[in-house]
């Protein structure tokens, strides 16, 4: 009896030690920048590209769609670059068949898009009204993809909350969102789940929480500093878990799909990898980013370091409880393990060092972390201000995820680069360079044992880039937003990405260099096409106006 008790205790300790060491496995001191690796991806690796509803669809008030918080936010002056809105954007709502031809042209295995909640439930509340026209639109899109053998990966929430839910309840600040979101997800499983097998509950909840409810740069534009982001994230994590359980209990047997979440995170590299303080600061940066959401989902609770830092700072402020909400023990076990795969969105890296923020200057998510971010001025930054190209950070992040969350199945849901402002240059060699480097580091991560099953280039088209309006172009295809037909033109990176897909990787140096040369040759022809575009639109006008006039004249004369 005694002995078995001891053995039991020893096992318990062993399990604990194993759990702890599993989460501490990541080797901060080993950042080896190996040379380019020539080789291929595992068979069946899935290649794709992505988009999101508000960023591409347009048709913001058509066919019974309700308002989203982004419709309202962008219609207020001063919220976006040049007051740009997504009202018409790429007109993807009308041009989805054309876009699927582009996807075909690229030979993609999957396409990631999102469903606009207010397009199919105008107030966000199922019992109010289901908009069948909206339901039909996504159904047709899914059918068209499947007809061409392209797997749909569907995001349920890419930031466009129904405005009514914001106005009535305060959006993600309110716990009632959990049930409303679950009803919406359930409708999607009901209507599309026979054909859709990959579901992403939330896209990049970090942005929703921090930019929507803490800094106010994104819709709904609230600046609830030090509390708003934590509360929004808390409800989002619970809503995610609820939707996963709904699928698990009601649909999985019949539909045999997978449900995951897509988390975005920059990599944080210690400024000095031999300095323990820098290592701790870098780890905090990553834990406050991806760990904030991934740790509850994989381990049941927030990262210890978040609980410690936010708790201590809240106490110093004289608050009775932490600004970081807590999960009850039932909630912890309900949330733990609610991801069949992990979606990862990744764009860039920062160097991190420790920096103390005194609590008396006001508390925010940013000051709670006690870190400073730095960049190396030699890192290329072709586009968005925040986006430096640091391919090795991608491999580091993927290895970190592997060690922290028990080597989950990963789909890269977003990775790509933008270009500056109004650039109409289709010869985007900097994007080729970016994709080449990042995809290669992902290949190295797979060789390290990270379980990456698919890659989604972000994005298929240039599109509305949130508060940056149309000033930042992430597309493989250029969209001429000034032309009402919104024509699409392939950038050189289309040719390059196509070759990677065809070879399922990078066969050898000679060939890969040849791809780059060929890609840049074709883009000069496309550049000419783009330059000729005003003429094309003029010619359409001629057909629209002159041809009927000439015909009428002919009839009159005869
Ligand atoms: C992440 C967002 O999910 C996406 O919508 C956006 O286009 C990219 N970041 C680039 O900023």
Coordinates of C-alpha atoms in Angstrom, one line a residue, residues 77 80 144 146 196 198 212 249-250 261 275 346 383 402 410 513 557:
X77 CA -13.7 60.5 -41.1
X80 CA -8.2 55.1 -42.3
X144 CA -16.9 26.6 -57.5
X146 CA -14.6 22.2 -55.1
X196 CA -16.0 22.5 -45.8
X198 CA -11.3 23.0 -42.4
X212 CA -9.9 47.0 -31.6
X249 CA -20.5 17.0 -30.3
X250 CA -22.9 17.9 -33.1
X261 CA -7.8 28.9 -34.6
X275 CA 22.0 37.5 -21.4
X346 CA 3.5 35.3 -39.3
X383 CA 6.5 47.7 -47.6
X402 CA 6.5 22.9 -31.4
X410 CA 0.1 23.5 -38.1
X513 CA 17.8 31.1 -59.9
X557 CA -30.4 55.4 -92.2

